PDB file of C-alpha atoms and ligand atoms in Angstrom:
ATOM      1  CA  MET Y   1      -1.375 -67.305  50.498  1.00  0.00           C
ATOM      2  CA  LYS Y   2      -0.461 -64.925  53.306  1.00  0.00           C
ATOM      3  CA  GLN Y   3      -1.982 -61.482  53.640  1.00  0.00           C
ATOM      4  CA  LYS Y   4       0.697 -58.818  54.100  1.00  0.00           C
ATOM      5  CA  LYS Y   5       0.843 -55.030  54.303  1.00  0.00           C
ATOM      6  CA  LEU Y   6      -2.268 -52.866  53.768  1.00  0.00           C
ATOM      7  CA  LEU Y   7      -1.750 -51.050  50.462  1.00  0.00           C
ATOM      8  CA  TYR Y   8      -4.875 -48.958  50.162  1.00  0.00           C
ATOM      9  CA  THR Y   9      -8.152 -48.338  51.971  1.00  0.00           C
ATOM     10  CA  GLY Y  10     -11.117 -47.137  49.923  1.00  0.00           C
ATOM     11  CA  LYS Y  11     -14.632 -46.297  51.102  1.00  0.00           C
ATOM     12  CA  ALA Y  12     -15.801 -49.917  51.124  1.00  0.00           C
ATOM     13  CA  LYS Y  13     -12.777 -52.090  50.263  1.00  0.00           C
ATOM     14  CA  SER Y  14      -9.205 -52.542  51.469  1.00  0.00           C
ATOM     15  CA  VAL Y  15      -6.355 -53.860  49.344  1.00  0.00           C
ATOM     16  CA  TYR Y  16      -3.460 -55.863  50.768  1.00  0.00           C
ATOM     17  CA  ARG Y  17      -0.161 -57.159  49.447  1.00  0.00           C
ATOM     18  CA  THR Y  18       0.421 -60.898  49.699  1.00  0.00           C
ATOM     19  CA  ASP Y  19       3.437 -63.183  49.796  1.00  0.00           C
ATOM     20  CA  ALA Y  20       2.610 -64.179  46.191  1.00  0.00           C
ATOM     21  CA  LYS Y  21       4.216 -61.940  43.572  1.00  0.00           C
ATOM     22  CA  GLY Y  22       1.673 -60.106  41.422  1.00  0.00           C
ATOM     23  CA  THR Y  23      -1.274 -61.156  43.618  1.00  0.00           C
ATOM     24  CA  LEU Y  24      -3.189 -58.828  45.915  1.00  0.00           C
ATOM     25  CA  ILE Y  25      -6.091 -59.406  48.285  1.00  0.00           C
ATOM     26  CA  VAL Y  26      -9.207 -57.236  48.089  1.00  0.00           C
ATOM     27  CA  GLU Y  27     -11.264 -57.238  51.269  1.00  0.00           C
ATOM     28  CA  PHE Y  28     -14.897 -56.186  50.910  1.00  0.00           C
ATOM     29  CA  ARG Y  29     -15.740 -54.414  54.179  1.00  0.00           C
ATOM     30  CA  ASP Y  30     -19.182 -53.868  55.687  1.00  0.00           C
ATOM     31  CA  ASP Y  31     -18.917 -50.094  55.151  1.00  0.00           C
ATOM     32  CA  ILE Y  32     -21.347 -48.340  52.843  1.00  0.00           C
ATOM     33  CA  THR Y  33     -21.195 -44.714  51.729  1.00  0.00           C
ATOM     34  CA  ALA Y  34     -23.110 -42.461  49.365  1.00  0.00           C
ATOM     35  CA  PHE Y  35     -22.993 -38.872  48.141  1.00  0.00           C
ATOM     36  CA  ASP Y  36     -19.169 -38.606  48.069  1.00  0.00           C
ATOM     37  CA  GLY Y  37     -18.954 -40.070  51.549  1.00  0.00           C
ATOM     38  CA  GLY Y  38     -21.572 -37.621  52.903  1.00  0.00           C
ATOM     39  CA  LYS Y  39     -23.691 -40.565  54.096  1.00  0.00           C
ATOM     40  CA  LYS Y  40     -21.863 -43.450  55.827  1.00  0.00           C
ATOM     41  CA  ASP Y  41     -22.817 -46.597  57.689  1.00  0.00           C
ATOM     42  CA  THR Y  42     -21.533 -50.039  58.565  1.00  0.00           C
ATOM     43  CA  LEU Y  43     -24.015 -52.787  57.711  1.00  0.00           C
ATOM     44  CA  LYS Y  44     -23.355 -56.332  58.892  1.00  0.00           C
ATOM     45  CA  ASN Y  45     -22.695 -58.832  56.046  1.00  0.00           C
ATOM     46  CA  LYS Y  46     -22.757 -56.175  53.345  1.00  0.00           C
ATOM     47  CA  GLY Y  47     -19.152 -56.949  52.343  1.00  0.00           C
ATOM     48  CA  SER Y  48     -19.875 -60.626  51.855  1.00  0.00           C
ATOM     49  CA  TYR Y  49     -22.900 -59.968  49.608  1.00  0.00           C
ATOM     50  CA  ASN Y  50     -20.896 -57.641  47.367  1.00  0.00           C
ATOM     51  CA  ALA Y  51     -17.876 -59.971  47.329  1.00  0.00           C
ATOM     52  CA  GLY Y  52     -20.062 -62.956  46.393  1.00  0.00           C
ATOM     53  CA  VAL Y  53     -21.859 -61.129  43.588  1.00  0.00           C
ATOM     54  CA  SER Y  54     -18.579 -59.674  42.250  1.00  0.00           C
ATOM     55  CA  ALA Y  55     -16.914 -63.100  42.253  1.00  0.00           C
ATOM     56  CA  PHE Y  56     -19.925 -64.584  40.474  1.00  0.00           C
ATOM     57  CA  PHE Y  57     -19.876 -61.906  37.763  1.00  0.00           C
ATOM     58  CA  PHE Y  58     -16.086 -61.997  37.341  1.00  0.00           C
ATOM     59  CA  SER Y  59     -16.176 -65.799  36.886  1.00  0.00           C
ATOM     60  CA  TYR Y  60     -19.021 -65.516  34.407  1.00  0.00           C
ATOM     61  CA  LEU Y  61     -17.210 -62.814  32.423  1.00  0.00           C
ATOM     62  CA  GLU Y  62     -13.921 -64.773  32.397  1.00  0.00           C
ATOM     63  CA  LYS Y  63     -15.777 -67.792  31.077  1.00  0.00           C
ATOM     64  CA  ASN Y  64     -17.069 -65.588  28.314  1.00  0.00           C
ATOM     65  CA  GLY Y  65     -13.697 -64.210  27.273  1.00  0.00           C
ATOM     66  CA  VAL Y  66     -13.427 -61.010  29.355  1.00  0.00           C
ATOM     67  CA  ASN Y  67     -10.100 -60.564  31.207  1.00  0.00           C
ATOM     68  CA  THR Y  68     -10.716 -59.719  34.872  1.00  0.00           C
ATOM     69  CA  HIS Y  69      -8.427 -59.363  37.896  1.00  0.00           C
ATOM     70  CA  PHE Y  70     -10.331 -62.094  39.774  1.00  0.00           C
ATOM     71  CA  LEU Y  71      -8.354 -65.181  40.822  1.00  0.00           C
ATOM     72  CA  GLU Y  72     -10.296 -66.841  43.655  1.00  0.00           C
ATOM     73  CA  MET Y  73     -12.317 -66.245  46.809  1.00  0.00           C
ATOM     74  CA  LEU Y  74     -10.299 -66.807  49.997  1.00  0.00           C
ATOM     75  CA  ASP Y  75     -13.273 -66.523  52.341  1.00  0.00           C
ATOM     76  CA  THR Y  76     -16.635 -64.743  52.301  1.00  0.00           C
ATOM     77  CA  ASN Y  77     -15.150 -61.233  52.151  1.00  0.00           C
ATOM     78  CA  ARG Y  78     -11.669 -61.635  50.659  1.00  0.00           C
ATOM     79  CA  MET Y  79     -10.769 -62.100  47.032  1.00  0.00           C
ATOM     80  CA  ALA Y  80      -7.334 -62.851  45.571  1.00  0.00           C
ATOM     81  CA  VAL Y  81      -6.788 -60.688  42.514  1.00  0.00           C
ATOM     82  CA  ARG Y  82      -4.173 -60.051  39.873  1.00  0.00           C
ATOM     83  CA  GLU Y  83      -2.179 -56.899  40.658  1.00  0.00           C
ATOM     84  CA  LEU Y  84      -2.956 -54.190  38.110  1.00  0.00           C
ATOM     85  CA  SER Y  85      -1.826 -50.689  37.440  1.00  0.00           C
ATOM     86  CA  MET Y  86      -5.244 -49.061  37.765  1.00  0.00           C
ATOM     87  CA  ILE Y  87      -6.474 -46.512  35.234  1.00  0.00           C
ATOM     88  CA  PRO Y  88      -8.286 -43.696  37.107  1.00  0.00           C
ATOM     89  CA  LEU Y  89     -11.445 -43.857  35.002  1.00  0.00           C
ATOM     90  CA  GLU Y  90     -15.004 -44.760  36.013  1.00  0.00           C
ATOM     91  CA  VAL Y  91     -16.588 -46.284  32.936  1.00  0.00           C
ATOM     92  CA  ILE Y  92     -20.357 -46.125  33.276  1.00  0.00           C
ATOM     93  CA  VAL Y  93     -22.677 -47.957  30.898  1.00  0.00           C
ATOM     94  CA  ARG Y  94     -26.314 -46.883  30.865  1.00  0.00           C
ATOM     95  CA  ASN Y  95     -29.220 -48.829  29.369  1.00  0.00           C
ATOM     96  CA  PHE Y  96     -31.973 -46.702  30.924  1.00  0.00           C
ATOM     97  CA  ALA Y  97     -31.889 -43.107  32.146  1.00  0.00           C
ATOM     98  CA  ALA Y  98     -31.513 -42.869  35.925  1.00  0.00           C
ATOM     99  CA  GLY Y  99     -29.398 -41.121  38.530  1.00  0.00           C
ATOM    100  CA  SER Y 100     -27.018 -38.356  37.506  1.00  0.00           C
ATOM    101  CA  ILE Y 101     -27.906 -38.496  33.796  1.00  0.00           C
ATOM    102  CA  VAL Y 102     -31.498 -37.547  34.714  1.00  0.00           C
ATOM    103  CA  ARG Y 103     -30.332 -34.837  37.124  1.00  0.00           C
ATOM    104  CA  ASN Y 104     -27.922 -33.334  34.579  1.00  0.00           C
ATOM    105  CA  TYR Y 105     -29.668 -33.792  31.221  1.00  0.00           C
ATOM    106  CA  PRO Y 106     -33.281 -33.677  29.995  1.00  0.00           C
ATOM    107  CA  PHE Y 107     -33.849 -37.449  30.081  1.00  0.00           C
ATOM    108  CA  LYS Y 108     -37.017 -38.894  31.556  1.00  0.00           C
ATOM    109  CA  GLU Y 109     -36.315 -41.366  34.410  1.00  0.00           C
ATOM    110  CA  GLY Y 110     -36.513 -44.922  33.053  1.00  0.00           C
ATOM    111  CA  SER Y 111     -36.392 -44.018  29.371  1.00  0.00           C
ATOM    112  CA  PRO Y 112     -34.421 -46.589  27.337  1.00  0.00           C
ATOM    113  CA  LEU Y 113     -31.033 -45.583  25.948  1.00  0.00           C
ATOM    114  CA  LYS Y 114     -30.537 -47.469  22.716  1.00  0.00           C
ATOM    115  CA  PRO Y 115     -27.705 -47.868  21.915  1.00  0.00           C
ATOM    116  CA  PRO Y 116     -26.412 -47.837  25.491  1.00  0.00           C
ATOM    117  CA  VAL Y 117     -24.688 -44.635  26.593  1.00  0.00           C
ATOM    118  CA  ILE Y 118     -21.117 -44.852  27.871  1.00  0.00           C
ATOM    119  CA  VAL Y 119     -20.055 -42.055  30.201  1.00  0.00           C
ATOM    120  CA  ILE Y 120     -16.476 -41.904  31.488  1.00  0.00           C
ATOM    121  CA  ASP Y 121     -15.622 -39.985  34.661  1.00  0.00           C
ATOM    122  CA  TYR Y 122     -12.224 -39.083  36.080  1.00  0.00           C
ATOM    123  CA  LYS Y 123     -11.872 -41.036  39.332  1.00  0.00           C
ATOM    124  CA  ASP Y 124     -10.923 -38.306  41.773  1.00  0.00           C
ATOM    125  CA  ASP Y 125     -13.090 -37.744  44.850  1.00  0.00           C
ATOM    126  CA  SER Y 126     -11.476 -34.351  45.528  1.00  0.00           C
ATOM    127  CA  ARG Y 127     -12.816 -33.196  42.142  1.00  0.00           C
ATOM    128  CA  HIS Y 128     -16.111 -35.097  42.515  1.00  0.00           C
ATOM    129  CA  ASP Y 129     -15.313 -37.483  39.629  1.00  0.00           C
ATOM    130  CA  PRO Y 130     -15.792 -35.004  36.732  1.00  0.00           C
ATOM    131  CA  MET Y 131     -17.016 -36.327  33.407  1.00  0.00           C
ATOM    132  CA  LEU Y 132     -14.356 -36.701  30.694  1.00  0.00           C
ATOM    133  CA  ASN Y 133     -14.506 -36.949  26.941  1.00  0.00           C
ATOM    134  CA  ASP Y 134     -12.179 -38.865  24.609  1.00  0.00           C
ATOM    135  CA  GLU Y 135      -9.988 -35.821  23.919  1.00  0.00           C
ATOM    136  CA  LEU Y 136      -9.552 -35.097  27.646  1.00  0.00           C
ATOM    137  CA  ILE Y 137      -8.688 -38.743  28.364  1.00  0.00           C
ATOM    138  CA  ILE Y 138      -6.008 -38.664  25.694  1.00  0.00           C
ATOM    139  CA  ALA Y 139      -4.720 -35.167  26.604  1.00  0.00           C
ATOM    140  CA  LEU Y 140      -4.444 -36.264  30.248  1.00  0.00           C
ATOM    141  CA  LYS Y 141      -2.619 -39.427  29.046  1.00  0.00           C
ATOM    142  CA  LEU Y 142      -5.011 -41.591  31.066  1.00  0.00           C
ATOM    143  CA  ALA Y 143      -5.291 -44.012  28.145  1.00  0.00           C
ATOM    144  CA  THR Y 144      -4.076 -44.215  24.571  1.00  0.00           C
ATOM    145  CA  PRO Y 145      -6.662 -43.957  21.777  1.00  0.00           C
ATOM    146  CA  ALA Y 146      -6.296 -47.725  21.180  1.00  0.00           C
ATOM    147  CA  GLU Y 147      -6.788 -48.493  24.882  1.00  0.00           C
ATOM    148  CA  LEU Y 148      -9.830 -46.246  25.058  1.00  0.00           C
ATOM    149  CA  LYS Y 149     -11.382 -48.000  22.070  1.00  0.00           C
ATOM    150  CA  LYS Y 150     -10.685 -51.359  23.707  1.00  0.00           C
ATOM    151  CA  ILE Y 151     -12.078 -50.258  27.090  1.00  0.00           C
ATOM    152  CA  LYS Y 152     -15.335 -49.119  25.467  1.00  0.00           C
ATOM    153  CA  ALA Y 153     -15.643 -52.359  23.496  1.00  0.00           C
ATOM    154  CA  ILE Y 154     -15.067 -54.441  26.658  1.00  0.00           C
ATOM    155  CA  ALA Y 155     -17.595 -52.327  28.588  1.00  0.00           C
ATOM    156  CA  LEU Y 156     -20.246 -52.940  25.907  1.00  0.00           C
ATOM    157  CA  ARG Y 157     -19.460 -56.667  25.825  1.00  0.00           C
ATOM    158  CA  ILE Y 158     -19.841 -56.818  29.621  1.00  0.00           C
ATOM    159  CA  ASN Y 159     -23.132 -54.955  29.289  1.00  0.00           C
ATOM    160  CA  THR Y 160     -24.455 -57.512  26.805  1.00  0.00           C
ATOM    161  CA  LEU Y 161     -23.343 -60.448  28.966  1.00  0.00           C
ATOM    162  CA  LEU Y 162     -24.638 -59.113  32.283  1.00  0.00           C
ATOM    163  CA  SER Y 163     -27.878 -57.644  30.911  1.00  0.00           C
ATOM    164  CA  GLY Y 164     -28.714 -61.064  29.472  1.00  0.00           C
ATOM    165  CA  LEU Y 165     -27.764 -62.941  32.642  1.00  0.00           C
ATOM    166  CA  LEU Y 166     -29.773 -60.621  34.887  1.00  0.00           C
ATOM    167  CA  ALA Y 167     -32.776 -60.539  32.549  1.00  0.00           C
ATOM    168  CA  LYS Y 168     -33.125 -64.313  33.033  1.00  0.00           C
ATOM    169  CA  GLN Y 169     -33.543 -63.582  36.728  1.00  0.00           C
ATOM    170  CA  GLY Y 170     -36.174 -60.901  36.168  1.00  0.00           C
ATOM    171  CA  ILE Y 171     -33.751 -58.040  36.794  1.00  0.00           C
ATOM    172  CA  THR Y 172     -33.136 -55.019  34.541  1.00  0.00           C
ATOM    173  CA  LEU Y 173     -29.531 -53.812  34.400  1.00  0.00           C
ATOM    174  CA  VAL Y 174     -30.201 -50.061  34.346  1.00  0.00           C
ATOM    175  CA  ASP Y 175     -26.579 -48.911  34.589  1.00  0.00           C
ATOM    176  CA  PHE Y 176     -23.253 -49.867  36.151  1.00  0.00           C
ATOM    177  CA  LYS Y 177     -19.735 -48.623  36.708  1.00  0.00           C
ATOM    178  CA  LEU Y 178     -16.525 -50.416  35.761  1.00  0.00           C
ATOM    179  CA  GLU Y 179     -12.862 -49.779  36.469  1.00  0.00           C
ATOM    180  CA  PHE Y 180      -9.979 -51.122  34.438  1.00  0.00           C
ATOM    181  CA  GLY Y 181      -6.245 -51.629  34.936  1.00  0.00           C
ATOM    182  CA  ARG Y 182      -3.229 -52.760  32.998  1.00  0.00           C
ATOM    183  CA  GLN Y 183      -0.810 -55.597  33.464  1.00  0.00           C
ATOM    184  CA  ARG Y 184       1.904 -54.952  30.898  1.00  0.00           C
ATOM    185  CA  SER Y 185      -0.072 -54.148  27.751  1.00  0.00           C
ATOM    186  CA  THR Y 186      -3.193 -56.154  28.634  1.00  0.00           C
ATOM    187  CA  ILE Y 187      -6.329 -54.404  29.907  1.00  0.00           C
ATOM    188  CA  TYR Y 188      -8.158 -56.208  32.718  1.00  0.00           C
ATOM    189  CA  LEU Y 189     -11.436 -55.440  34.431  1.00  0.00           C
ATOM    190  CA  GLY Y 190     -10.685 -54.570  38.082  1.00  0.00           C
ATOM    191  CA  ASP Y 191     -12.495 -53.277  41.167  1.00  0.00           C
ATOM    192  CA  GLU Y 192     -15.948 -54.834  41.708  1.00  0.00           C
ATOM    193  CA  ILE Y 193     -19.330 -55.374  40.088  1.00  0.00           C
ATOM    194  CA  SER Y 194     -21.841 -55.382  42.882  1.00  0.00           C
ATOM    195  CA  MET Y 195     -25.013 -53.815  44.225  1.00  0.00           C
ATOM    196  CA  ASP Y 196     -22.837 -50.800  45.132  1.00  0.00           C
ATOM    197  CA  SER Y 197     -21.787 -50.205  41.533  1.00  0.00           C
ATOM    198  CA  MET Y 198     -24.894 -51.213  39.558  1.00  0.00           C
ATOM    199  CA  ARG Y 199     -28.435 -49.924  39.310  1.00  0.00           C
ATOM    200  CA  LEU Y 200     -30.838 -52.882  39.198  1.00  0.00           C
ATOM    201  CA  TRP Y 201     -34.601 -52.790  38.905  1.00  0.00           C
ATOM    202  CA  ASP Y 202     -37.021 -55.666  39.379  1.00  0.00           C
ATOM    203  CA  LYS Y 203     -38.567 -56.238  35.946  1.00  0.00           C
ATOM    204  CA  LYS Y 204     -42.074 -56.790  37.320  1.00  0.00           C
ATOM    205  CA  THR Y 205     -42.319 -54.270  40.143  1.00  0.00           C
ATOM    206  CA  GLY Y 206     -39.683 -51.664  39.210  1.00  0.00           C
ATOM    207  CA  GLU Y 207     -38.352 -51.969  42.777  1.00  0.00           C
ATOM    208  CA  SER Y 208     -34.703 -50.854  43.303  1.00  0.00           C
ATOM    209  CA  LEU Y 209     -32.398 -53.763  44.131  1.00  0.00           C
ATOM    210  CA  ASP Y 210     -29.149 -51.831  44.671  1.00  0.00           C
ATOM    211  CA  LYS Y 211     -27.468 -49.002  46.565  1.00  0.00           C
ATOM    212  CA  ASP Y 212     -30.314 -46.607  45.687  1.00  0.00           C
ATOM    213  CA  VAL Y 213     -32.174 -48.335  48.558  1.00  0.00           C
ATOM    214  CA  TYR Y 214     -29.465 -46.932  50.856  1.00  0.00           C
ATOM    215  CA  ARG Y 215     -29.012 -43.602  49.055  1.00  0.00           C
ATOM    216  CA  PHE Y 216     -32.708 -42.726  49.155  1.00  0.00           C
ATOM    217  CA  ASN Y 217     -33.898 -44.641  52.264  1.00  0.00           C
ATOM    218  CA  LYS Y 218     -36.128 -46.876  50.143  1.00  0.00           C
ATOM    219  CA  GLY Y 219     -36.217 -49.772  52.609  1.00  0.00           C
ATOM    220  CA  ASP Y 220     -34.113 -52.362  54.412  1.00  0.00           C
ATOM    221  CA  VAL Y 221     -30.749 -52.210  52.638  1.00  0.00           C
ATOM    222  CA  MET Y 222     -29.327 -55.501  53.919  1.00  0.00           C
ATOM    223  CA  ALA Y 223     -32.554 -57.426  53.317  1.00  0.00           C
ATOM    224  CA  THR Y 224     -32.444 -56.158  49.724  1.00  0.00           C
ATOM    225  CA  TYR Y 225     -28.716 -56.994  49.249  1.00  0.00           C
ATOM    226  CA  ASN Y 226     -29.267 -60.449  50.755  1.00  0.00           C
ATOM    227  CA  ARG Y 227     -32.235 -61.195  48.482  1.00  0.00           C
ATOM    228  CA  VAL Y 228     -30.671 -59.855  45.318  1.00  0.00           C
ATOM    229  CA  ALA Y 229     -27.326 -61.600  45.968  1.00  0.00           C
ATOM    230  CA  ALA Y 230     -29.156 -64.915  46.371  1.00  0.00           C
ATOM    231  CA  ARG Y 231     -31.244 -64.227  43.278  1.00  0.00           C
ATOM    232  CA  ILE Y 232     -28.167 -63.403  41.171  1.00  0.00           C
ATOM    233  CA  THR Y 233     -25.781 -66.110  42.390  1.00  0.00           C
ATOM    234  CA  LYS Y 234     -28.169 -69.003  43.025  1.00  0.00           C
ATOM    235  CA  ALA Y 235     -30.856 -68.656  40.412  1.00  0.00           C
ATOM    236  CA  GLN Y 236     -28.408 -69.441  37.651  1.00  0.00           C
ATOM    237  CA  LYS Y 237     -25.031 -71.091  38.022  1.00  0.00           C
ATOM    238  CA  PRO Y 238     -22.330 -69.367  35.958  1.00  0.00           C
ATOM    239  CA  ALA Y 239     -21.154 -72.801  34.791  1.00  0.00           C
ATOM    240  CA  ALA Y 240     -22.900 -72.286  31.431  1.00  0.00           C
ATOM    241  CA  ALA Y 241     -19.716 -71.210  29.714  1.00  0.00           C
ATOM    242  CA  GLY Y 242     -17.242 -73.801  30.940  1.00  0.00           C
ATOM    243  CA  LYS Y 243     -14.388 -73.549  33.460  1.00  0.00           C
ATOM    244  CA  LYS Y 244     -14.603 -74.529  37.121  1.00  0.00           C
ATOM    245  CA  THR Y 245     -16.020 -72.132  39.707  1.00  0.00           C
ATOM    246  CA  PRO Y 246     -13.261 -71.104  42.167  1.00  0.00           C
ATOM    247  CA  VAL Y 247     -13.681 -72.723  45.565  1.00  0.00           C
ATOM    248  CA  PRO Y 248     -13.253 -70.520  48.680  1.00  0.00           C
ATOM    249  CA  LYS Y 249     -10.014 -71.327  50.515  1.00  0.00           C
ATOM    250  CA  LYS Y 250      -9.321 -71.056  54.227  1.00  0.00           C
ATOM    251  CA  ARG Y 251      -7.090 -68.168  55.370  1.00  0.00           C
TER     252      ARG Y 251
HETATM  253  P1  LIG G 301     -24.760 -42.090  38.603  1.00  0.00           P
HETATM  254  O1  LIG G 301     -23.846 -41.339  37.673  1.00  0.00           O
HETATM  255  O2  LIG G 301     -26.155 -42.137  38.113  1.00  0.00           O
HETATM  256  O3  LIG G 301     -24.626 -41.611  40.013  1.00  0.00           O
HETATM  257  O4  LIG G 301     -24.211 -43.588  38.616  1.00  0.00           O
HETATM  258  C1  LIG G 301     -24.332 -44.447  37.503  1.00  0.00           C
HETATM  259  C2  LIG G 301     -23.990 -45.858  37.923  1.00  0.00           C
HETATM  260  O5  LIG G 301     -22.605 -45.959  38.237  1.00  0.00           O
HETATM  261  C3  LIG G 301     -24.723 -46.330  39.180  1.00  0.00           C
HETATM  262  O6  LIG G 301     -25.002 -47.693  39.022  1.00  0.00           O
HETATM  263  C4  LIG G 301     -23.732 -46.090  40.311  1.00  0.00           C
HETATM  264  O7  LIG G 301     -23.934 -47.010  41.363  1.00  0.00           O
HETATM  265  C5  LIG G 301     -22.398 -46.307  39.596  1.00  0.00           C
HETATM  266  N1  LIG G 301     -21.392 -45.385  40.110  1.00  0.00           N
HETATM  267  C6  LIG G 301     -21.131 -44.133  39.717  1.00  0.00           C
HETATM  268  N2  LIG G 301     -20.107 -43.583  40.439  1.00  0.00           N
HETATM  269  C7  LIG G 301     -19.738 -44.535  41.321  1.00  0.00           C
HETATM  270  C8  LIG G 301     -18.715 -44.573  42.339  1.00  0.00           C
HETATM  271  O8  LIG G 301     -17.957 -43.634  42.589  1.00  0.00           O
HETATM  272  N3  LIG G 301     -18.641 -45.749  43.051  1.00  0.00           N
HETATM  273  C9  LIG G 301     -19.456 -46.814  42.798  1.00  0.00           C
HETATM  274  N4  LIG G 301     -19.308 -47.926  43.537  1.00  0.00           N
HETATM  275  N5  LIG G 301     -20.396 -46.803  41.842  1.00  0.00           N
HETATM  276  C10 LIG G 301     -20.545 -45.673  41.107  1.00  0.00           C
END
């Protein structure tokens, strides 16, 4: 597969067309940002850790019946994906109170949220990703009521699958953000699931194992990403549920 024109550059990933119809390439770069781009750095190998963890989770979810855009890894940083028409929503699932929900509402940091809380933001940096509700999503025609119901059900299913997988590795899935897209009438999980988009705490020590280490200068960011990526992808093979694991291909 040949990489063609650059379609889009985000804060940490670039998306390219390919010579294969309906297939794009997502490149995970070494850039890291926080606070709406207010804090920025380039950290060697960061892209490969996030790409590896995302590929691992996407494969695991596919094997468990969740449609994702993931097709295969092309090398350490580049992933071939199904082309989607992206829905500009950030679907956040929270199992414990942390981050903005603690800043904005009277929750105590670390308190369990049972059942999990789904928060959906409008993905628009210029508006600082404002929180939506179902009526706004429908009034803005971002999703139909049936799609919204489906998106929430998929998000909760992903939460169950990933919380269980991470718990086996001694990691608490505190919260995470998902993005979805459509191909014809089917909803697929897109974007990434990585240390940049999840909040992970070590079950024993409570230590942050995610981008909070970068956001709040809690320690060596790349040492943490390296350790947690190895812990997630090596401690348990995703083979449990069946199909073959995609093999990286040369460019
Ligand atoms: P919070 O609302 O507490 O800032 O974020 C909740 C969860 O969603 C965290 O795991 C955070 O990393 C993720 N998240 C929220 N907004 C974004 C975003 O714009 N980009 C990424 N990559 N993750 C986000």
